[in-house]
Amino acid sequence: MKKKINLWAWFWIVLGALYFLVPLYGTFDFSLHEKRGVLSFFAYQNVLMDPRFRESFTYSVLMALATIVVGLLLIVPTAYWVHLRLPQARPLIEFITLMPFVVPAIVLVFGLIRIYSGPPLAFTNSEQLTNLLLMCGYVVVAMPYTYRSVDTGLRAIDVRTLTEAAQSLGAGWFTILFRVIFPNIRAALLSGAFLTFAIVIGEFTIASLLNRPAFGPYLVYMGNNRAYEPAALAIISFALTWAAIGLIQLLSHGRSDQGQLGGMH
Amino acid sequence: MAFLELTKIRKQFGQVAAVEDFNLQVERGEFVSFLGPSGCGKTTTLRMIAGFEIPTEGQVSVDGADITNQAPNQRNVGMVFQSYALFPNMTVAQNISFGLRIRKESESAIKERVTEMLALIHLDQRGSSYPYQLSGGQQQRVALARALAIRPQVLLLDEPLSALDAKIRISLRSEIRAIQKELGITAIYVTHDQEEALSISDRIVVMSHGHMEQVGTPFEIYNFPKTAFVANFVGTLNTVEAIMVDPEKGVLKMDGIQFESASRVDGLKKGDKISIAIRPERLSFASEQRKANVVDAKIENITFLGSVVRIQVTVGKTKFNMDTFNNPFLELPKIGDVLEVTCSREAVLILDRQN
């Protein structure tokens, strides 16, 4: 039977695609026009050769990695324990992890500055401690995404039975977490990690108000002072985000069919 | 002293007592099944042996050592779960060796044990497969091998065959029993399937509402149920109310019809209300020699159940099921016929007093 083509469906798909792609193309096209009359990657060259780009990008990448590690170490055991022993606490935990959506980053950072800029916790006097403060802020901002990724991963496996199976074989909590739970929610962990990465790389408010040389403030600085380079930076940031999503797909490929009862027949 | 002992075990969840006054002694190498409906406390009791639940009261001991409050990973107990619980990220060999690596056994010892276990479950060639590449039956065999690899003192099996189809269930239960006998390991098996429990166990503990109803061999449980619950839960049964006429001679009346029973219950008096039970296969059409327990029965319905034909009859106002083996030359009565039906005195079981 010949399948009927739904023209309206295609119309909305094309309209949606244009809504995203036209501005992207416009930005890309604009970024190539730094030299009058010729198309060139001169703006990209300028950006990539700029030492502040490399410094701010390296700084943000390191902050992102630290945020991912601390965030996962905080959230995975919490979400695991909630699944295993405290299912009744799930609504409360979900509410707490949603707080960053309700409390804006500006409120968070002013709260951090107010508490940690004077004795007895004068963290902002030290560069390293301010970095720590920034990283903690990032952990909070990324928490809704990380928690949901981990929670989805844990829902996909039989946490309780796998834990009990490992316990009956003599495993302690550390072994259970690192050899049984973590490997089986790998895709969820990667998803949470890359979402955190994407958020940290572009974050402006907290980094700017804590006066740290992060990539977000650099993007804004460029936007305020240059014409073509911000467009090039936007395309670079976009490519990085897409690369992160591609990596999630690549690294989690082929694992989705290994469910607990997968292959039962 | 028994190898595994559960003494005065009680487990309470909030206001609900899941298990109460549970006492059991299991000998080394014995295969004991906990049989009962959902919510009867069988899995909770098993989990207390495994250490996943701590008894509210009572003691669990293995080989003389009190393990009541020991953490699950400190007990040497192997467990097989209904959902297999194989680690999806590990191969079959890695799953089997998991417990051995935690015990820090040498690589050569681990390799040898894994090979031995794979041979035991007839999956020699599947060591490098992942669980999702195996069938349900194969996965459960791997789960069994993984539990046995650590040489546990007690093997616990929590409805291990429930997720499998009927044919595999039957073949795998024989395999489990054969492996248990070969290794001489003490095993506790939880099931709600009476046929499974009857076919596999040395002894069965029938449970209901957190209580032990009866403990005995499959033969005892099936043929001499002590309570109405056991009689009804294990096998198909006709249970009817009757009145004791002569406790000495075992004479009783049901619907005004006199029956004789060989079973004796202490303390019964003339006029006591009692429950009697007769297995459908113990009823038959009367031959001329039979004198006792011969009653007129009207044929109500006939159902073919494969190897068995179930005939529903009415005696007085009471309905009975009687089973007879099917064969192609079987001469069956017609519906509406009135025929004499009989059973031996031994087939009439007195279950419990009504008042």
mmCIF file of N, CA and C in Angstrom, chain B residues 89-183:
data_model
loop_
_atom_site.group_PDB
_atom_site.id
_atom_site.type_symbol
_atom_site.label_atom_id
_atom_site.label_comp_id
_atom_site.label_asym_id
_atom_site.label_seq_id
_atom_site.Cartn_x
_atom_site.Cartn_y
_atom_site.Cartn_z
ATOM 1 N N ASN B 89 27.500 -5.772 32.059
ATOM 2 C CA ASN B 89 28.757 -5.268 31.488
ATOM 3 C C ASN B 89 29.853 -6.322 31.465
ATOM 4 N N MET B 90 29.594 -7.485 32.032
ATOM 5 C CA MET B 90 30.627 -8.531 32.118
ATOM 6 C C MET B 90 30.251 -9.743 31.273
ATOM 7 N N THR B 91 31.284 -10.449 30.801
ATOM 8 C CA THR B 91 31.041 -11.679 30.050
ATOM 9 C C THR B 91 30.622 -12.778 31.033
ATOM 10 N N VAL B 92 30.242 -13.906 30.477
ATOM 11 C CA VAL B 92 29.851 -15.049 31.311
ATOM 12 C C VAL B 92 30.997 -15.415 32.256
ATOM 13 N N ALA B 93 32.215 -15.513 31.705
ATOM 14 C CA ALA B 93 33.373 -15.894 32.527
ATOM 15 C C ALA B 93 33.636 -14.845 33.609
ATOM 16 N N GLN B 94 33.495 -13.569 33.247
ATOM 17 C CA GLN B 94 33.723 -12.499 34.236
ATOM 18 C C GLN B 94 32.661 -12.520 35.327
ATOM 19 N N ASN B 95 31.435 -12.837 34.940
ATOM 20 C CA ASN B 95 30.374 -12.961 35.940
ATOM 21 C C ASN B 95 30.702 -14.076 36.924
ATOM 22 N N ILE B 96 31.113 -15.226 36.385
ATOM 23 C CA ILE B 96 31.387 -16.374 37.243
ATOM 24 C C ILE B 96 32.588 -16.102 38.159
ATOM 25 N N SER B 97 33.563 -15.363 37.621
ATOM 26 C CA SER B 97 34.789 -15.133 38.413
ATOM 27 C C SER B 97 34.669 -13.947 39.371
ATOM 28 N N PHE B 98 33.542 -13.209 39.300
ATOM 29 C CA PHE B 98 33.394 -11.981 40.104
ATOM 30 C C PHE B 98 33.668 -12.232 41.596
ATOM 31 N N GLY B 99 33.000 -13.214 42.149
ATOM 32 C CA GLY B 99 33.145 -13.503 43.583
ATOM 33 C C GLY B 99 34.540 -14.002 43.932
ATOM 34 N N LEU B 100 35.155 -14.720 42.996
ATOM 35 C CA LEU B 100 36.495 -15.271 43.241
ATOM 36 C C LEU B 100 37.528 -14.146 43.260
ATOM 37 N N ARG B 101 37.331 -13.150 42.389
ATOM 38 C CA ARG B 101 38.258 -11.998 42.363
ATOM 39 C C ARG B 101 38.132 -11.190 43.645
ATOM 40 N N ILE B 102 36.908 -11.056 44.145
ATOM 41 C CA ILE B 102 36.730 -10.333 45.413
ATOM 42 C C ILE B 102 37.452 -11.082 46.535
ATOM 43 N N ARG B 103 37.461 -12.406 46.438
ATOM 44 C CA ARG B 103 38.166 -13.221 47.450
ATOM 45 C C ARG B 103 39.665 -13.273 47.184
ATOM 46 N N LYS B 104 40.096 -12.543 46.149
ATOM 47 C CA LYS B 104 41.515 -12.406 45.795
ATOM 48 C C LYS B 104 42.190 -13.763 45.572
ATOM 49 N N GLU B 105 41.479 -14.652 44.879
ATOM 50 C CA GLU B 105 42.084 -15.946 44.530
ATOM 51 C C GLU B 105 43.059 -15.729 43.365
ATOM 52 N N SER B 106 44.002 -16.639 43.198
ATOM 53 C CA SER B 106 45.018 -16.473 42.155
ATOM 54 C C SER B 106 44.376 -16.630 40.771
ATOM 55 N N GLU B 107 45.035 -16.045 39.763
ATOM 56 C CA GLU B 107 44.510 -16.090 38.388
ATOM 57 C C GLU B 107 44.318 -17.527 37.919
ATOM 58 N N SER B 108 45.290 -18.397 38.252
ATOM 59 C CA SER B 108 45.200 -19.786 37.788
ATOM 60 C C SER B 108 44.032 -20.504 38.462
ATOM 61 N N ALA B 109 43.843 -20.219 39.768
ATOM 62 C CA ALA B 109 42.722 -20.844 40.486
ATOM 63 C C ALA B 109 41.387 -20.362 39.927
ATOM 64 N N ILE B 110 41.328 -19.064 39.593
ATOM 65 C CA ILE B 110 40.085 -18.492 39.040
ATOM 66 C C ILE B 110 39.777 -19.142 37.690
ATOM 67 N N LYS B 111 40.822 -19.234 36.861
ATOM 68 C CA LYS B 111 40.633 -19.801 35.523
ATOM 69 C C LYS B 111 40.131 -21.255 35.617
ATOM 70 N N GLU B 112 40.750 -21.986 36.524
ATOM 71 C CA GLU B 112 40.392 -23.397 36.699
ATOM 72 C C GLU B 112 38.935 -23.533 37.167
ATOM 73 N N ARG B 113 38.563 -22.686 38.135
ATOM 74 C CA ARG B 113 37.215 -22.754 38.699
ATOM 75 C C ARG B 113 36.159 -22.349 37.652
ATOM 76 N N VAL B 114 36.484 -21.315 36.859
ATOM 77 C CA VAL B 114 35.540 -20.855 35.827
ATOM 78 C C VAL B 114 35.319 -21.973 34.799
ATOM 79 N N THR B 115 36.420 -22.619 34.392
ATOM 80 C CA THR B 115 36.320 -23.729 33.422
ATOM 81 C C THR B 115 35.452 -24.848 34.009
ATOM 82 N N GLU B 116 35.690 -25.144 35.288
ATOM 83 C CA GLU B 116 34.929 -26.197 35.967
ATOM 84 C C GLU B 116 33.434 -25.857 36.013
ATOM 85 N N MET B 117 33.137 -24.598 36.338
ATOM 86 C CA MET B 117 31.740 -24.169 36.447
ATOM 87 C C MET B 117 31.052 -24.162 35.076
ATOM 88 N N LEU B 118 31.795 -23.698 34.054
ATOM 89 C CA LEU B 118 31.216 -23.684 32.700
ATOM 90 C C LEU B 118 30.883 -25.102 32.240
ATOM 91 N N ALA B 119 31.746 -26.055 32.610
ATOM 92 C CA ALA B 119 31.497 -27.453 32.244
ATOM 93 C C ALA B 119 30.273 -27.972 33.003
ATOM 94 N N LEU B 120 30.159 -27.566 34.268
ATOM 95 C CA LEU B 120 29.053 -28.019 35.114
ATOM 96 C C LEU B 120 27.699 -27.592 34.541
ATOM 97 N N ILE B 121 27.658 -26.383 33.963
ATOM 98 C CA ILE B 121 26.372 -25.883 33.428
ATOM 99 C C ILE B 121 26.274 -26.096 31.902
ATOM 100 N N HIS B 122 27.220 -26.860 31.360
ATOM 101 C CA HIS B 122 27.224 -27.195 29.925
ATOM 102 C C HIS B 122 27.253 -25.958 29.032
ATOM 103 N N LEU B 123 28.030 -24.975 29.415
ATOM 104 C CA LEU B 123 28.197 -23.787 28.571
ATOM 105 C C LEU B 123 29.694 -23.532 28.329
ATOM 106 N N ASP B 124 30.425 -24.606 28.100
ATOM 107 C CA ASP B 124 31.891 -24.527 27.953
ATOM 108 C C ASP B 124 32.336 -23.489 26.929
ATOM 109 N N GLN B 125 31.562 -23.375 25.858
ATOM 110 C CA GLN B 125 31.998 -22.511 24.746
ATOM 111 C C GLN B 125 31.494 -21.071 24.864
ATOM 112 N N ARG B 126 30.767 -20.762 25.934
ATOM 113 C CA ARG B 126 30.118 -19.445 25.997
ATOM 114 C C ARG B 126 30.753 -18.499 27.011
ATOM 115 N N GLY B 127 31.962 -18.805 27.442
ATOM 116 C CA GLY B 127 32.637 -17.977 28.448
ATOM 117 C C GLY B 127 32.800 -16.528 28.053
ATOM 118 N N SER B 128 32.997 -16.276 26.744
ATOM 119 C CA SER B 128 33.237 -14.899 26.317
ATOM 120 C C SER B 128 31.961 -14.195 25.844
ATOM 121 N N SER B 129 30.812 -14.870 25.973
ATOM 122 C CA SER B 129 29.547 -14.230 25.567
ATOM 123 C C SER B 129 29.091 -13.272 26.664
ATOM 124 N N TYR B 130 28.308 -12.285 26.242
ATOM 125 C CA TYR B 130 27.687 -11.381 27.214
ATOM 126 C C TYR B 130 26.300 -11.927 27.564
ATOM 127 N N PRO B 131 25.778 -11.593 28.749
ATOM 128 C CA PRO B 131 24.472 -12.135 29.148
ATOM 129 C C PRO B 131 23.382 -11.922 28.105
ATOM 130 N N TYR B 132 23.372 -10.739 27.451
ATOM 131 C CA TYR B 132 22.290 -10.461 26.494
ATOM 132 C C TYR B 132 22.377 -11.350 25.259
ATOM 133 N N GLN B 133 23.503 -12.060 25.102
ATOM 134 C CA GLN B 133 23.632 -12.958 23.951
ATOM 135 C C GLN B 133 23.133 -14.376 24.279
ATOM 136 N N LEU B 134 22.681 -14.577 25.523
ATOM 137 C CA LEU B 134 22.231 -15.904 25.947
ATOM 138 C C LEU B 134 20.710 -15.934 26.095
ATOM 139 N N SER B 135 20.146 -17.137 26.035
ATOM 140 C CA SER B 135 18.710 -17.288 26.287
ATOM 141 C C SER B 135 18.473 -17.197 27.793
ATOM 142 N N GLY B 136 17.199 -17.084 28.178
ATOM 143 C CA GLY B 136 16.862 -16.986 29.595
ATOM 144 C C GLY B 136 17.381 -18.168 30.399
ATOM 145 N N GLY B 137 17.190 -19.369 29.866
ATOM 146 C CA GLY B 137 17.641 -20.579 30.564
ATOM 147 C C GLY B 137 19.152 -20.592 30.729
ATOM 148 N N GLN B 138 19.860 -20.173 29.685
ATOM 149 C CA GLN B 138 21.327 -20.125 29.761
ATOM 150 C C GLN B 138 21.777 -19.086 30.790
ATOM 151 N N GLN B 139 21.073 -17.938 30.792
ATOM 152 C CA GLN B 139 21.436 -16.893 31.757
ATOM 153 C C GLN B 139 21.258 -17.398 33.181
ATOM 154 N N GLN B 140 20.183 -18.145 33.409
ATOM 155 C CA GLN B 140 19.956 -18.617 34.772
ATOM 156 C C GLN B 140 20.989 -19.675 35.159
ATOM 157 N N ARG B 141 21.454 -20.466 34.185
ATOM 158 C CA ARG B 141 22.513 -21.444 34.475
ATOM 159 C C ARG B 141 23.803 -20.722 34.839
ATOM 160 N N VAL B 142 24.072 -19.609 34.140
ATOM 161 C CA VAL B 142 25.271 -18.815 34.467
ATOM 162 C C VAL B 142 25.138 -18.244 35.884
ATOM 163 N N ALA B 143 23.927 -17.759 36.209
ATOM 164 C CA ALA B 143 23.695 -17.212 37.550
ATOM 165 C C ALA B 143 23.938 -18.293 38.604
ATOM 166 N N LEU B 144 23.537 -19.517 38.292
ATOM 167 C CA LEU B 144 23.751 -20.632 39.228
ATOM 168 C C LEU B 144 25.246 -20.910 39.377
ATOM 169 N N ALA B 145 25.950 -20.923 38.237
ATOM 170 C CA ALA B 145 27.401 -21.170 38.270
ATOM 171 C C ALA B 145 28.122 -20.074 39.053
ATOM 172 N N ARG B 146 27.673 -18.827 38.867
ATOM 173 C CA ARG B 146 28.291 -17.700 39.574
ATOM 174 C C ARG B 146 28.108 -17.855 41.085
ATOM 175 N N ALA B 147 26.903 -18.290 41.485
ATOM 176 C CA ALA B 147 26.634 -18.463 42.917
ATOM 177 C C ALA B 147 27.429 -19.638 43.484
ATOM 178 N N LEU B 148 27.621 -20.678 42.665
ATOM 179 C CA LEU B 148 28.320 -21.882 43.148
ATOM 180 C C LEU B 148 29.839 -21.719 43.129
ATOM 181 N N ALA B 149 30.323 -20.816 42.259
ATOM 182 C CA ALA B 149 31.774 -20.676 42.079
ATOM 183 C C ALA B 149 32.486 -20.334 43.384
ATOM 184 N N ILE B 150 31.820 -19.591 44.252
ATOM 185 C CA ILE B 150 32.473 -19.154 45.498
ATOM 186 C C ILE B 150 32.436 -20.229 46.585
ATOM 187 N N ARG B 151 31.975 -21.402 46.240
ATOM 188 C CA ARG B 151 31.826 -22.519 47.179
ATOM 189 C C ARG B 151 31.058 -22.074 48.426
ATOM 190 N N PRO B 152 29.801 -21.682 48.239
ATOM 191 C CA PRO B 152 29.036 -21.169 49.387
ATOM 192 C C PRO B 152 28.650 -22.291 50.356
ATOM 193 N N GLN B 153 28.434 -21.902 51.602
ATOM 194 C CA GLN B 153 27.976 -22.893 52.577
ATOM 195 C C GLN B 153 26.521 -23.265 52.295
ATOM 196 N N VAL B 154 25.762 -22.243 51.890
ATOM 197 C CA VAL B 154 24.342 -22.468 51.593
ATOM 198 C C VAL B 154 24.023 -21.811 50.249
ATOM 199 N N LEU B 155 23.249 -22.511 49.425
ATOM 200 C CA LEU B 155 22.813 -21.939 48.150
ATOM 201 C C LEU B 155 21.339 -21.544 48.282
ATOM 202 N N LEU B 156 21.051 -20.274 47.983
ATOM 203 C CA LEU B 156 19.673 -19.784 48.079
ATOM 204 C C LEU B 156 19.139 -19.509 46.679
ATOM 205 N N LEU B 157 17.956 -19.997 46.394
ATOM 206 C CA LEU B 157 17.378 -19.799 45.060
ATOM 207 C C LEU B 157 15.997 -19.172 45.215
ATOM 208 N N ASP B 158 15.862 -17.930 44.732
ATOM 209 C CA ASP B 158 14.612 -17.189 44.905
ATOM 210 C C ASP B 158 13.789 -17.243 43.619
ATOM 211 N N GLU B 159 12.861 -18.164 43.559
ATOM 212 C CA GLU B 159 12.020 -18.377 42.368
ATOM 213 C C GLU B 159 12.849 -18.308 41.085
ATOM 214 N N PRO B 160 13.881 -19.129 40.967
ATOM 215 C CA PRO B 160 14.814 -18.976 39.851
ATOM 216 C C PRO B 160 14.234 -19.336 38.492
ATOM 217 N N LEU B 161 13.110 -20.051 38.473
ATOM 218 C CA LEU B 161 12.591 -20.511 37.182
ATOM 219 C C LEU B 161 11.337 -19.764 36.744
ATOM 220 N N SER B 162 10.906 -18.813 37.550
ATOM 221 C CA SER B 162 9.620 -18.151 37.277
ATOM 222 C C SER B 162 9.595 -17.384 35.966
ATOM 223 N N ALA B 163 10.751 -16.882 35.528
ATOM 224 C CA ALA B 163 10.757 -16.060 34.311
ATOM 225 C C ALA B 163 10.946 -16.904 33.044
ATOM 226 N N LEU B 164 10.990 -18.225 33.202
ATOM 227 C CA LEU B 164 11.279 -19.084 32.046
ATOM 228 C C LEU B 164 10.017 -19.790 31.554
ATOM 229 N N ASP B 165 10.055 -20.249 30.314
ATOM 230 C CA ASP B 165 8.878 -20.941 29.810
ATOM 231 C C ASP B 165 8.823 -22.378 30.352
ATOM 232 N N ALA B 166 7.642 -22.989 30.219
ATOM 233 C CA ALA B 166 7.342 -24.244 30.919
ATOM 234 C C ALA B 166 8.355 -25.358 30.647
ATOM 235 N N LYS B 167 8.739 -25.548 29.384
ATOM 236 C CA LYS B 167 9.643 -26.661 29.044
ATOM 237 C C LYS B 167 11.012 -26.468 29.671
ATOM 238 N N ILE B 168 11.537 -25.244 29.553
ATOM 239 C CA ILE B 168 12.867 -24.964 30.113
ATOM 240 C C ILE B 168 12.829 -25.069 31.624
ATOM 241 N N ARG B 169 11.692 -24.674 32.197
ATOM 242 C CA ARG B 169 11.536 -24.734 33.655
ATOM 243 C C ARG B 169 11.703 -26.169 34.141
ATOM 244 N N ILE B 170 11.082 -27.089 33.441
ATOM 245 C CA ILE B 170 11.118 -28.493 33.863
ATOM 246 C C ILE B 170 12.527 -29.060 33.701
ATOM 247 N N SER B 171 13.186 -28.771 32.564
ATOM 248 C CA SER B 171 14.526 -29.331 32.355
ATOM 249 C C SER B 171 15.533 -28.690 33.305
ATOM 250 N N LEU B 172 15.373 -27.370 33.547
ATOM 251 C CA LEU B 172 16.351 -26.684 34.391
ATOM 252 C C LEU B 172 16.201 -27.076 35.859
ATOM 253 N N ARG B 173 14.981 -27.368 36.284
ATOM 254 C CA ARG B 173 14.815 -27.747 37.694
ATOM 255 C C ARG B 173 15.478 -29.100 37.959
ATOM 256 N N SER B 174 15.419 -29.990 36.967
ATOM 257 C CA SER B 174 16.110 -31.283 37.121
ATOM 258 C C SER B 174 17.612 -31.049 37.162
ATOM 259 N N GLU B 175 18.066 -30.090 36.323
ATOM 260 C CA GLU B 175 19.498 -29.792 36.269
ATOM 261 C C GLU B 175 19.986 -29.203 37.599
ATOM 262 N N ILE B 176 19.175 -28.295 38.152
ATOM 263 C CA ILE B 176 19.531 -27.676 39.442
ATOM 264 C C ILE B 176 19.647 -28.754 40.513
ATOM 265 N N ARG B 177 18.669 -29.660 40.532
ATOM 266 C CA ARG B 177 18.666 -30.732 41.546
ATOM 267 C C ARG B 177 19.890 -31.646 41.361
ATOM 268 N N ALA B 178 20.197 -31.963 40.096
ATOM 269 C CA ALA B 178 21.333 -32.844 39.830
ATOM 270 C C ALA B 178 22.636 -32.195 40.287
ATOM 271 N N ILE B 179 22.794 -30.904 39.996
ATOM 272 C CA ILE B 179 24.009 -30.179 40.392
ATOM 273 C C ILE B 179 24.097 -30.104 41.912
ATOM 274 N N GLN B 180 22.962 -29.839 42.557
ATOM 275 C CA GLN B 180 22.950 -29.748 44.032
ATOM 276 C C GLN B 180 23.353 -31.081 44.648
ATOM 277 N N LYS B 181 22.860 -32.168 44.077
ATOM 278 C CA LYS B 181 23.200 -33.498 44.608
ATOM 279 C C LYS B 181 24.672 -33.800 44.359
ATOM 280 N N GLU B 182 25.139 -33.451 43.154
ATOM 281 C CA GLU B 182 26.536 -33.725 42.781
ATOM 282 C C GLU B 182 27.503 -32.997 43.720
ATOM 283 N N LEU B 183 27.167 -31.739 44.042
ATOM 284 C CA LEU B 183 28.059 -30.945 44.893
ATOM 285 C C LEU B 183 27.779 -31.149 46.381
#
